[in-house]
PDB file of C-alpha atoms in Angstrom:
ATOM      1  CA  MET F   7      68.556   3.514 -24.000  1.00  0.00           C
ATOM      2  CA  LYS F   8      65.991   1.310 -22.291  1.00  0.00           C
ATOM      3  CA  PHE F   9      67.078  -1.577 -20.051  1.00  0.00           C
ATOM      4  CA  SER F  10      65.577  -4.065 -22.519  1.00  0.00           C
ATOM      5  CA  GLU F  11      67.642  -2.583 -25.362  1.00  0.00           C
ATOM      6  CA  ARG F  12      70.808  -1.999 -23.333  1.00  0.00           C
ATOM      7  CA  GLU F  13      70.892  -5.572 -22.104  1.00  0.00           C
ATOM      8  CA  GLY F  14      70.098  -7.016 -25.518  1.00  0.00           C
ATOM      9  CA  PHE F  15      66.568  -8.265 -24.802  1.00  0.00           C
ATOM     10  CA  GLU F  16      65.158  -5.992 -27.473  1.00  0.00           C
ATOM     11  CA  SER F  17      67.402  -5.223 -30.440  1.00  0.00           C
ATOM     12  CA  LYS F  18      67.718  -1.660 -31.641  1.00  0.00           C
ATOM     13  CA  ARG F  19      68.399  -0.693 -35.249  1.00  0.00           C
ATOM     14  CA  VAL F  20      71.554   1.201 -36.058  1.00  0.00           C
ATOM     15  CA  LYS F  21      69.611   4.244 -37.218  1.00  0.00           C
ATOM     16  CA  ASP F  22      67.748   4.308 -33.923  1.00  0.00           C
ATOM     17  CA  SER F  23      70.964   3.955 -31.911  1.00  0.00           C
ATOM     18  CA  PHE F  24      72.464   7.002 -33.624  1.00  0.00           C
ATOM     19  CA  GLN F  25      69.105   8.862 -33.761  1.00  0.00           C
ATOM     20  CA  LEU F  26      69.337   9.291 -37.510  1.00  0.00           C
ATOM     21  CA  GLU F  27      65.587   9.080 -38.089  1.00  0.00           C
ATOM     22  CA  SER F  28      64.340  10.155 -34.688  1.00  0.00           C
ATOM     23  CA  MET F  29      64.925  12.512 -31.782  1.00  0.00           C
ATOM     24  CA  ASP F  30      64.239  11.315 -28.255  1.00  0.00           C
ATOM     25  CA  ASP F  31      62.919  13.647 -25.566  1.00  0.00           C
ATOM     26  CA  ILE F  32      66.305  14.155 -23.932  1.00  0.00           C
ATOM     27  CA  LEU F  33      67.914  15.179 -27.222  1.00  0.00           C
ATOM     28  CA  ARG F  34      64.927  17.396 -28.098  1.00  0.00           C
ATOM     29  CA  ASN F  35      65.174  19.193 -24.758  1.00  0.00           C
ATOM     30  CA  LYS F  36      68.962  19.569 -24.833  1.00  0.00           C
ATOM     31  CA  ILE F  37      68.843  21.085 -28.327  1.00  0.00           C
ATOM     32  CA  TRP F  38      66.207  23.574 -27.218  1.00  0.00           C
ATOM     33  CA  ASN F  39      68.253  24.423 -24.127  1.00  0.00           C
ATOM     34  CA  ALA F  40      71.245  25.130 -26.366  1.00  0.00           C
ATOM     35  CA  ALA F  41      69.078  27.291 -28.640  1.00  0.00           C
ATOM     36  CA  TYR F  42      67.760  29.228 -25.656  1.00  0.00           C
ATOM     37  CA  ARG F  43      71.100  29.591 -23.869  1.00  0.00           C
ATOM     38  CA  TYR F  44      73.271  30.534 -26.824  1.00  0.00           C
ATOM     39  CA  TYR F  45      70.789  32.280 -29.122  1.00  0.00           C
ATOM     40  CA  PHE F  46      67.372  33.276 -27.834  1.00  0.00           C
ATOM     41  CA  MET F  47      68.322  34.454 -24.345  1.00  0.00           C
ATOM     42  CA  PRO F  48      71.151  36.744 -25.598  1.00  0.00           C
ATOM     43  CA  LEU F  49      68.858  37.921 -28.391  1.00  0.00           C
ATOM     44  CA  LEU F  50      66.008  38.703 -26.009  1.00  0.00           C
ATOM     45  CA  ASN F  51      68.406  40.674 -23.844  1.00  0.00           C
ATOM     46  CA  GLY F  52      70.138  42.388 -26.770  1.00  0.00           C
ATOM     47  CA  GLN F  53      69.644  45.644 -28.613  1.00  0.00           C
ATOM     48  CA  SER F  54      66.072  46.298 -29.717  1.00  0.00           C
ATOM     49  CA  ASN F  55      66.863  46.943 -33.410  1.00  0.00           C
ATOM     50  CA  GLU F  56      68.848  43.757 -33.787  1.00  0.00           C
ATOM     51  CA  ARG F  57      66.275  41.801 -31.792  1.00  0.00           C
ATOM     52  CA  ASP F  58      63.347  43.121 -33.815  1.00  0.00           C
ATOM     53  CA  LYS F  59      64.976  42.245 -37.130  1.00  0.00           C
ATOM     54  CA  SER F  60      65.652  38.652 -36.102  1.00  0.00           C
ATOM     55  CA  PHE F  61      62.209  37.958 -34.638  1.00  0.00           C
ATOM     56  CA  TYR F  62      60.530  39.656 -37.588  1.00  0.00           C
ATOM     57  CA  LEU F  63      62.380  37.279 -39.913  1.00  0.00           C
ATOM     58  CA  PHE F  64      61.417  34.290 -37.783  1.00  0.00           C
ATOM     59  CA  TRP F  65      57.765  35.269 -38.192  1.00  0.00           C
ATOM     60  CA  VAL F  66      57.721  35.871 -41.948  1.00  0.00           C
ATOM     61  CA  GLU F  67      60.568  33.640 -43.195  1.00  0.00           C
ATOM     62  CA  PHE F  68      60.903  30.656 -40.903  1.00  0.00           C
ATOM     63  CA  LEU F  69      57.349  30.240 -39.620  1.00  0.00           C
ATOM     64  CA  GLY F  70      55.950  31.518 -42.923  1.00  0.00           C
ATOM     65  CA  TYR F  71      53.226  33.602 -41.284  1.00  0.00           C
ATOM     66  CA  LEU F  72      51.532  36.614 -42.867  1.00  0.00           C
ATOM     67  CA  GLU F  73      53.589  39.771 -42.824  1.00  0.00           C
ATOM     68  CA  ASP F  74      50.601  41.978 -42.026  1.00  0.00           C
ATOM     69  CA  GLU F  75      49.937  39.886 -38.911  1.00  0.00           C
ATOM     70  CA  VAL F  76      53.317  40.406 -37.250  1.00  0.00           C
ATOM     71  CA  PRO F  77      52.552  41.093 -33.564  1.00  0.00           C
ATOM     72  CA  TRP F  78      53.620  44.538 -32.365  1.00  0.00           C
ATOM     73  CA  VAL F  79      53.838  46.285 -29.028  1.00  0.00           C
ATOM     74  CA  TYR F  80      54.172  49.978 -28.211  1.00  0.00           C
ATOM     75  CA  TYR F  81      56.566  51.507 -25.718  1.00  0.00           C
ATOM     76  CA  ASP F  82      55.470  55.115 -25.374  1.00  0.00           C
ATOM     77  CA  ASP F  83      55.447  56.207 -29.025  1.00  0.00           C
ATOM     78  CA  LEU F  84      57.891  53.507 -30.176  1.00  0.00           C
ATOM     79  CA  LYS F  85      56.482  50.598 -32.202  1.00  0.00           C
ATOM     80  CA  CYS F  86      58.421  47.333 -31.665  1.00  0.00           C
ATOM     81  CA  VAL F  87      58.072  43.713 -32.647  1.00  0.00           C
ATOM     82  CA  ASP F  88      56.399  41.702 -29.877  1.00  0.00           C
ATOM     83  CA  VAL F  89      59.408  39.429 -29.344  1.00  0.00           C
ATOM     84  CA  ASP F  90      57.882  37.546 -26.415  1.00  0.00           C
ATOM     85  CA  THR F  91      54.871  36.467 -28.474  1.00  0.00           C
ATOM     86  CA  ILE F  92      57.043  35.399 -31.403  1.00  0.00           C
ATOM     87  CA  TYR F  93      59.482  33.593 -29.108  1.00  0.00           C
ATOM     88  CA  ASN F  94      56.641  31.593 -27.563  1.00  0.00           C
ATOM     89  CA  GLU F  95      55.313  30.840 -31.051  1.00  0.00           C
ATOM     90  CA  ILE F  96      58.732  29.480 -32.101  1.00  0.00           C
ATOM     91  CA  LYS F  97      58.975  27.370 -28.951  1.00  0.00           C
ATOM     92  CA  ASP F  98      55.472  25.991 -29.442  1.00  0.00           C
ATOM     93  CA  TRP F  99      56.308  25.177 -33.076  1.00  0.00           C
ATOM     94  CA  TYR F 100      59.537  23.423 -32.068  1.00  0.00           C
ATOM     95  CA  PHE F 101      57.982  21.076 -29.544  1.00  0.00           C
ATOM     96  CA  LYS F 102      55.162  20.138 -31.923  1.00  0.00           C
ATOM     97  CA  ALA F 103      57.356  19.754 -35.025  1.00  0.00           C
ATOM     98  CA  GLU F 104      58.598  16.505 -36.550  1.00  0.00           C
ATOM     99  CA  TRP F 105      62.139  15.611 -35.496  1.00  0.00           C
ATOM    100  CA  TYR F 106      63.669  16.629 -38.853  1.00  0.00           C
ATOM    101  CA  LYS F 107      61.930  20.019 -38.832  1.00  0.00           C
ATOM    102  CA  ARG F 108      63.707  20.827 -35.571  1.00  0.00           C
ATOM    103  CA  TYR F 109      67.021  20.608 -37.406  1.00  0.00           C
ATOM    104  CA  ASP F 110      65.629  23.180 -39.869  1.00  0.00           C
ATOM    105  CA  LEU F 111      65.341  25.576 -36.938  1.00  0.00           C
ATOM    106  CA  LEU F 112      68.982  25.028 -35.962  1.00  0.00           C
ATOM    107  CA  GLU F 113      70.173  25.750 -39.491  1.00  0.00           C
ATOM    108  CA  TYR F 114      68.020  28.856 -39.673  1.00  0.00           C
ATOM    109  CA  ILE F 115      69.481  30.173 -36.423  1.00  0.00           C
ATOM    110  CA  VAL F 116      72.999  29.655 -37.757  1.00  0.00           C
ATOM    111  CA  GLU F 117      72.028  31.328 -41.036  1.00  0.00           C
ATOM    112  CA  LEU F 118      70.640  34.310 -39.125  1.00  0.00           C
ATOM    113  CA  THR F 119      73.813  34.678 -37.092  1.00  0.00           C
ATOM    114  CA  GLY F 120      75.552  35.450 -40.368  1.00  0.00           C
ATOM    115  CA  ARG F 121      73.262  38.472 -40.664  1.00  0.00           C
ATOM    116  CA  TYR F 122      72.716  39.480 -37.064  1.00  0.00           C
ATOM    117  CA  GLU F 123      74.295  38.761 -33.709  1.00  0.00           C
ATOM    118  CA  PRO F 124      74.237  37.068 -31.189  1.00  0.00           C
ATOM    119  CA  GLY F 125      74.712  33.313 -31.542  1.00  0.00           C
ATOM    120  CA  TRP F 126      78.061  33.083 -33.324  1.00  0.00           C
ATOM    121  CA  MET F 127      79.052  30.033 -31.224  1.00  0.00           C
ATOM    122  CA  PHE F 128      75.676  28.372 -31.567  1.00  0.00           C
ATOM    123  CA  ASP F 129      76.677  25.681 -34.089  1.00  0.00           C
ATOM    124  CA  MET F 130      79.709  24.708 -31.999  1.00  0.00           C
ATOM    125  CA  ASN F 131      77.595  24.307 -28.876  1.00  0.00           C
ATOM    126  CA  CYS F 132      74.972  22.332 -30.792  1.00  0.00           C
ATOM    127  CA  ASN F 133      77.716  19.958 -31.920  1.00  0.00           C
ATOM    128  CA  ILE F 134      78.644  19.373 -28.282  1.00  0.00           C
ATOM    129  CA  VAL F 135      75.054  18.314 -27.565  1.00  0.00           C
ATOM    130  CA  LEU F 136      74.921  16.094 -30.672  1.00  0.00           C
ATOM    131  CA  ARG F 137      78.236  14.497 -29.744  1.00  0.00           C
ATOM    132  CA  ASP F 138      77.272  13.896 -26.122  1.00  0.00           C
ATOM    133  CA  GLU F 139      74.009  12.270 -27.164  1.00  0.00           C
ATOM    134  CA  LYS F 140      75.832  10.170 -29.820  1.00  0.00           C
ATOM    135  CA  VAL F 141      73.674  11.547 -32.624  1.00  0.00           C
ATOM    136  CA  GLY F 142      74.619  10.778 -36.213  1.00  0.00           C
ATOM    137  CA  TYR F 143      74.558  14.453 -37.272  1.00  0.00           C
ATOM    138  CA  ARG F 144      76.849  17.438 -36.843  1.00  0.00           C
ATOM    139  CA  PHE F 145      77.048  21.024 -38.056  1.00  0.00           C
ATOM    140  CA  VAL F 146      79.556  21.000 -40.905  1.00  0.00           C
ATOM    141  CA  ASN F 147      80.112  24.301 -42.703  1.00  0.00           C
ATOM    142  CA  LYS F 148      76.921  25.729 -41.176  1.00  0.00           C
ATOM    143  CA  LYS F 149      74.743  22.790 -42.310  1.00  0.00           C
ATOM    144  CA  ILE F 150      73.431  19.779 -40.373  1.00  0.00           C
ATOM    145  CA  THR F 151      75.256  16.867 -41.980  1.00  0.00           C
ATOM    146  CA  PRO F 152      74.977  13.097 -41.379  1.00  0.00           C
ATOM    147  CA  ILE F 153      78.247  11.645 -40.162  1.00  0.00           C
ATOM    148  CA  THR F 154      76.991   8.121 -40.785  1.00  0.00           C
ATOM    149  CA  SER F 155      75.534   7.601 -44.251  1.00  0.00           C
ATOM    150  CA  ASP F 156      72.681   5.297 -45.269  1.00  0.00           C
ATOM    151  CA  VAL F 157      75.195   3.136 -47.135  1.00  0.00           C
ATOM    152  CA  GLU F 158      77.298   2.668 -44.014  1.00  0.00           C
ATOM    153  CA  ILE F 159      74.264   1.873 -41.907  1.00  0.00           C
ATOM    154  CA  GLU F 160      73.070  -0.643 -44.477  1.00  0.00           C
ATOM    155  CA  GLU F 161      76.407  -2.448 -44.247  1.00  0.00           C
ATOM    156  CA  VAL F 162      76.003  -2.916 -40.493  1.00  0.00           C
ATOM    157  CA  GLU F 163      72.361  -3.941 -40.639  1.00  0.00           C
ATOM    158  CA  THR F 164      73.022  -6.315 -43.558  1.00  0.00           C
ATOM    159  CA  ALA F 165      75.876  -7.934 -41.658  1.00  0.00           C
ATOM    160  CA  ILE F 166      73.609  -8.545 -38.671  1.00  0.00           C
ATOM    161  CA  GLN F 167      70.795  -9.856 -40.873  1.00  0.00           C
ATOM    162  CA  ASN F 168      73.170 -12.074 -42.863  1.00  0.00           C
ATOM    163  CA  SER F 169      74.612 -13.636 -39.742  1.00  0.00           C
ATOM    164  CA  LEU F 170      71.398 -14.448 -37.879  1.00  0.00           C
ATOM    165  CA  ASN F 171      72.240 -18.138 -38.194  1.00  0.00           C
ATOM    166  CA  TRP F 172      75.688 -17.487 -36.729  1.00  0.00           C
ATOM    167  CA  THR F 173      75.126 -16.354 -33.167  1.00  0.00           C
ATOM    168  CA  SER F 174      78.759 -15.473 -32.539  1.00  0.00           C
ATOM    169  CA  VAL F 175      78.968 -12.945 -35.396  1.00  0.00           C
ATOM    170  CA  THR F 176      75.588 -11.380 -34.634  1.00  0.00           C
ATOM    171  CA  THR F 177      76.348 -11.134 -30.935  1.00  0.00           C
ATOM    172  CA  HIS F 178      79.669  -9.377 -31.526  1.00  0.00           C
ATOM    173  CA  LEU F 179      78.130  -6.824 -33.919  1.00  0.00           C
ATOM    174  CA  GLU F 180      75.123  -6.114 -31.719  1.00  0.00           C
ATOM    175  CA  THR F 181      77.387  -5.782 -28.681  1.00  0.00           C
ATOM    176  CA  SER F 182      79.596  -3.343 -30.584  1.00  0.00           C
ATOM    177  CA  ILE F 183      76.529  -1.215 -31.320  1.00  0.00           C
ATOM    178  CA  LYS F 184      75.431  -1.464 -27.686  1.00  0.00           C
ATOM    179  CA  TYR F 185      78.794  -0.166 -26.465  1.00  0.00           C
ATOM    180  CA  LEU F 186      78.532   2.761 -28.897  1.00  0.00           C
ATOM    181  CA  SER F 187      75.011   3.770 -27.917  1.00  0.00           C
ATOM    182  CA  ILE F 188      74.845   3.329 -24.155  1.00  0.00           C
ATOM    183  CA  LYS F 189      74.707   6.471 -22.013  1.00  0.00           C
ATOM    184  CA  ASN F 190      78.414   6.214 -21.160  1.00  0.00           C
ATOM    185  CA  PRO F 191      79.835   4.698 -24.371  1.00  0.00           C
ATOM    186  CA  ASP F 192      82.694   2.228 -24.230  1.00  0.00           C
ATOM    187  CA  TYR F 193      84.569   2.826 -27.497  1.00  0.00           C
ATOM    188  CA  ARG F 194      87.406   0.478 -26.615  1.00  0.00           C
ATOM    189  CA  ASN F 195      85.113  -2.523 -26.155  1.00  0.00           C
ATOM    190  CA  SER F 196      83.003  -1.524 -29.160  1.00  0.00           C
ATOM    191  CA  LEU F 197      86.152  -1.686 -31.289  1.00  0.00           C
ATOM    192  CA  LYS F 198      87.088  -5.032 -29.778  1.00  0.00           C
ATOM    193  CA  GLU F 199      83.648  -6.498 -30.548  1.00  0.00           C
ATOM    194  CA  SER F 200      83.765  -5.277 -34.159  1.00  0.00           C
ATOM    195  CA  ILE F 201      87.094  -7.030 -34.743  1.00  0.00           C
ATOM    196  CA  SER F 202      85.825 -10.141 -32.949  1.00  0.00           C
ATOM    197  CA  ALA F 203      82.896 -10.314 -35.395  1.00  0.00           C
ATOM    198  CA  VAL F 204      85.346 -10.669 -38.292  1.00  0.00           C
ATOM    199  CA  GLU F 205      87.349 -13.292 -36.405  1.00  0.00           C
ATOM    200  CA  ALA F 206      84.156 -15.221 -35.666  1.00  0.00           C
ATOM    201  CA  MET F 207      83.169 -15.116 -39.348  1.00  0.00           C
ATOM    202  CA  CYS F 208      86.582 -16.423 -40.356  1.00  0.00           C
ATOM    203  CA  GLU F 209      86.307 -19.298 -37.888  1.00  0.00           C
ATOM    204  CA  ILE F 210      82.867 -20.210 -39.243  1.00  0.00           C
ATOM    205  CA  ILE F 211      84.196 -20.281 -42.794  1.00  0.00           C
ATOM    206  CA  LEU F 212      87.259 -22.324 -41.798  1.00  0.00           C
ATOM    207  CA  GLY F 213      85.274 -24.606 -39.518  1.00  0.00           C
ATOM    208  CA  LYS F 214      87.818 -24.317 -36.725  1.00  0.00           C
ATOM    209  CA  LYS F 215      89.359 -21.964 -34.216  1.00  0.00           C
ATOM    210  CA  SER F 216      91.872 -19.602 -35.744  1.00  0.00           C
ATOM    211  CA  GLY F 217      95.252 -18.559 -34.431  1.00  0.00           C
ATOM    212  CA  GLY F 218      94.243 -14.926 -34.720  1.00  0.00           C
ATOM    213  CA  LEU F 219      92.762 -12.929 -37.576  1.00  0.00           C
ATOM    214  CA  GLY F 220      96.019 -12.624 -39.480  1.00  0.00           C
ATOM    215  CA  ALA F 221      96.488 -16.393 -39.646  1.00  0.00           C
ATOM    216  CA  ALA F 222      92.821 -16.927 -40.496  1.00  0.00           C
ATOM    217  CA  LEU F 223      92.935 -14.451 -43.372  1.00  0.00           C
ATOM    218  CA  ALA F 224      96.080 -16.103 -44.738  1.00  0.00           C
ATOM    219  CA  GLU F 225      94.324 -19.479 -44.789  1.00  0.00           C
ATOM    220  CA  ILE F 226      91.115 -18.067 -46.264  1.00  0.00           C
ATOM    221  CA  ALA F 227      93.108 -16.308 -48.984  1.00  0.00           C
ATOM    222  CA  LYS F 228      94.421 -19.645 -50.240  1.00  0.00           C
ATOM    223  CA  THR F 229      91.003 -21.284 -50.498  1.00  0.00           C
ATOM    224  CA  TYR F 230      88.682 -18.404 -51.318  1.00  0.00           C
ATOM    225  CA  ASP F 231      90.743 -16.373 -53.755  1.00  0.00           C
ATOM    226  CA  LEU F 232      90.839 -13.415 -51.400  1.00  0.00           C
ATOM    227  CA  ASP F 233      92.264 -10.348 -53.089  1.00  0.00           C
ATOM    228  CA  PRO F 234      95.864  -9.935 -51.773  1.00  0.00           C
ATOM    229  CA  ALA F 235      95.552  -6.158 -51.462  1.00  0.00           C
ATOM    230  CA  LEU F 236      92.314  -6.488 -49.521  1.00  0.00           C
ATOM    231  CA  LYS F 237      93.815  -9.131 -47.234  1.00  0.00           C
ATOM    232  CA  LYS F 238      96.910  -6.998 -46.619  1.00  0.00           C
ATOM    233  CA  GLY F 239      94.866  -3.846 -46.027  1.00  0.00           C
ATOM    234  CA  PHE F 240      92.479  -5.433 -43.585  1.00  0.00           C
ATOM    235  CA  SER F 241      95.269  -7.240 -41.750  1.00  0.00           C
ATOM    236  CA  ALA F 242      97.067  -3.921 -41.346  1.00  0.00           C
ATOM    237  CA  LEU F 243      93.866  -2.232 -40.164  1.00  0.00           C
ATOM    238  CA  TYR F 244      93.275  -5.075 -37.721  1.00  0.00           C
ATOM    239  CA  GLY F 245      96.794  -4.799 -36.368  1.00  0.00           C
ATOM    240  CA  HIS F 246      96.489  -1.033 -35.967  1.00  0.00           C
ATOM    241  CA  ALA F 247      93.115  -1.306 -34.235  1.00  0.00           C
ATOM    242  CA  SER F 248      94.315  -4.097 -31.983  1.00  0.00           C
ATOM    243  CA  ASN F 249      97.158  -1.934 -30.702  1.00  0.00           C
ATOM    244  CA  LYS F 250      95.296   1.394 -30.619  1.00  0.00           C
ATOM    245  CA  GLY F 251      94.379   2.400 -27.103  1.00  0.00           C
ATOM    246  CA  GLY F 252      94.864  -1.145 -25.884  1.00  0.00           C
ATOM    247  CA  ALA F 253      91.807  -2.389 -27.731  1.00  0.00           C
ATOM    248  CA  ARG F 254      92.909  -6.001 -27.411  1.00  0.00           C
ATOM    249  CA  HIS F 255      95.455  -5.607 -24.639  1.00  0.00           C
ATOM    250  CA  SER F 256      95.867  -3.927 -21.272  1.00  0.00           C
ATOM    251  CA  LEU F 257      96.109  -0.143 -21.357  1.00  0.00           C
ATOM    252  CA  SER F 258      99.359   1.731 -20.907  1.00  0.00           C
ATOM    253  CA  GLU F 259      99.883   5.330 -19.852  1.00  0.00           C
ATOM    254  CA  ASP F 260     100.727   6.634 -23.337  1.00  0.00           C
ATOM    255  CA  ASP F 261      97.888   4.932 -25.226  1.00  0.00           C
ATOM    256  CA  THR F 262      95.802   7.202 -27.435  1.00  0.00           C
ATOM    257  CA  PRO F 263      92.118   7.079 -26.412  1.00  0.00           C
ATOM    258  CA  ILE F 264      89.766   5.505 -28.926  1.00  0.00           C
ATOM    259  CA  THR F 265      87.270   8.064 -30.211  1.00  0.00           C
ATOM    260  CA  MET F 266      83.640   7.628 -31.194  1.00  0.00           C
ATOM    261  CA  GLU F 267      84.541   8.287 -34.828  1.00  0.00           C
ATOM    262  CA  TYR F 268      87.218   5.578 -34.851  1.00  0.00           C
ATOM    263  CA  ALA F 269      85.024   3.003 -33.094  1.00  0.00           C
ATOM    264  CA  ARG F 270      82.163   3.742 -35.490  1.00  0.00           C
ATOM    265  CA  TYR F 271      84.474   3.483 -38.495  1.00  0.00           C
ATOM    266  CA  MET F 272      85.688   0.077 -37.340  1.00  0.00           C
ATOM    267  CA  LEU F 273      82.118  -1.149 -36.799  1.00  0.00           C
ATOM    268  CA  ILE F 274      81.233  -0.169 -40.365  1.00  0.00           C
ATOM    269  CA  SER F 275      84.465  -1.559 -41.857  1.00  0.00           C
ATOM    270  CA  CYS F 276      84.197  -4.854 -40.005  1.00  0.00           C
ATOM    271  CA  SER F 277      80.528  -5.207 -40.966  1.00  0.00           C
ATOM    272  CA  ALA F 278      81.403  -4.643 -44.621  1.00  0.00           C
ATOM    273  CA  PHE F 279      84.151  -7.251 -44.385  1.00  0.00           C
ATOM    274  CA  VAL F 280      81.767  -9.761 -42.799  1.00  0.00           C
ATOM    275  CA  ASN F 281      79.409  -9.223 -45.740  1.00  0.00           C
ATOM    276  CA  TYR F 282      82.286  -9.659 -48.168  1.00  0.00           C
ATOM    277  CA  LEU F 283      83.429 -12.931 -46.558  1.00  0.00           C
ATOM    278  CA  LYS F 284      79.877 -14.281 -46.538  1.00  0.00           C
ATOM    279  CA  THR F 285      79.498 -13.529 -50.247  1.00  0.00           C
ATOM    280  CA  LYS F 286      82.840 -15.165 -51.065  1.00  0.00           C
ATOM    281  CA  ASN F 287      81.898 -18.235 -49.046  1.00  0.00           C
ATOM    282  CA  GLU F 288      78.570 -18.604 -50.861  1.00  0.00           C
ATOM    283  CA  LYS F 289      80.323 -18.686 -54.240  1.00  0.00           C
ATOM    284  CA  ILE F 290      82.477 -21.678 -53.339  1.00  0.00           C
TER     285      ILE F 290
END
């Protein structure tokens, strides 16, 4: 993330933060390195029959090139697929391809490993790269799958857009996103900022400082016909999040670390609740 984005001088959309509609150069290179290390290099050094089959399929199936133009080489009287030429063709294709086409290559590699070795740990190692780069996709059951849906993203972006006139709410949500998407993510503070956004929204609606989210929700429920089950559920979620990993308190030795998935879930849930409270307030 650029300094201007990291420090909040230039806002970054949620989809950009999680690289859901893009792939930066670092991610592009790390994915290729994983493909080379865990698939292509073992394949290039593997048995010739297995190697030839895989590269032949890359040429005719994945790249969609003409079958009668497959490059061949001859070793004495043995005719073999020219794997070096095809490998370089795949690499050239990858670095010129649109970001989403690169994920097609990953899926194809995993699909091929079901037919031919090597590469059986390829999807697992790709997931490590995607996790480390905080990308919103993972291999799930051999397919690249979004772990943050468009609906969830829309909730966050709508909450930010809806609260532009309320600096406190917007600041908390944008800071939560920043903590999730910086190079060394701070999930604990991201979670804290998500909860603080809801508290800030409650204080705006009530027109005064609250004695904590639980007290604020109790007061809002009386005036705004807040569904009791929703109030109870969110209060319980707030209490759990506040205690989890010391999100709102000092850490202790036996605290469970807050994960990316949990911090992201709380950002989405809190954003949805901000939108809900805004809608309820507008109907009064």
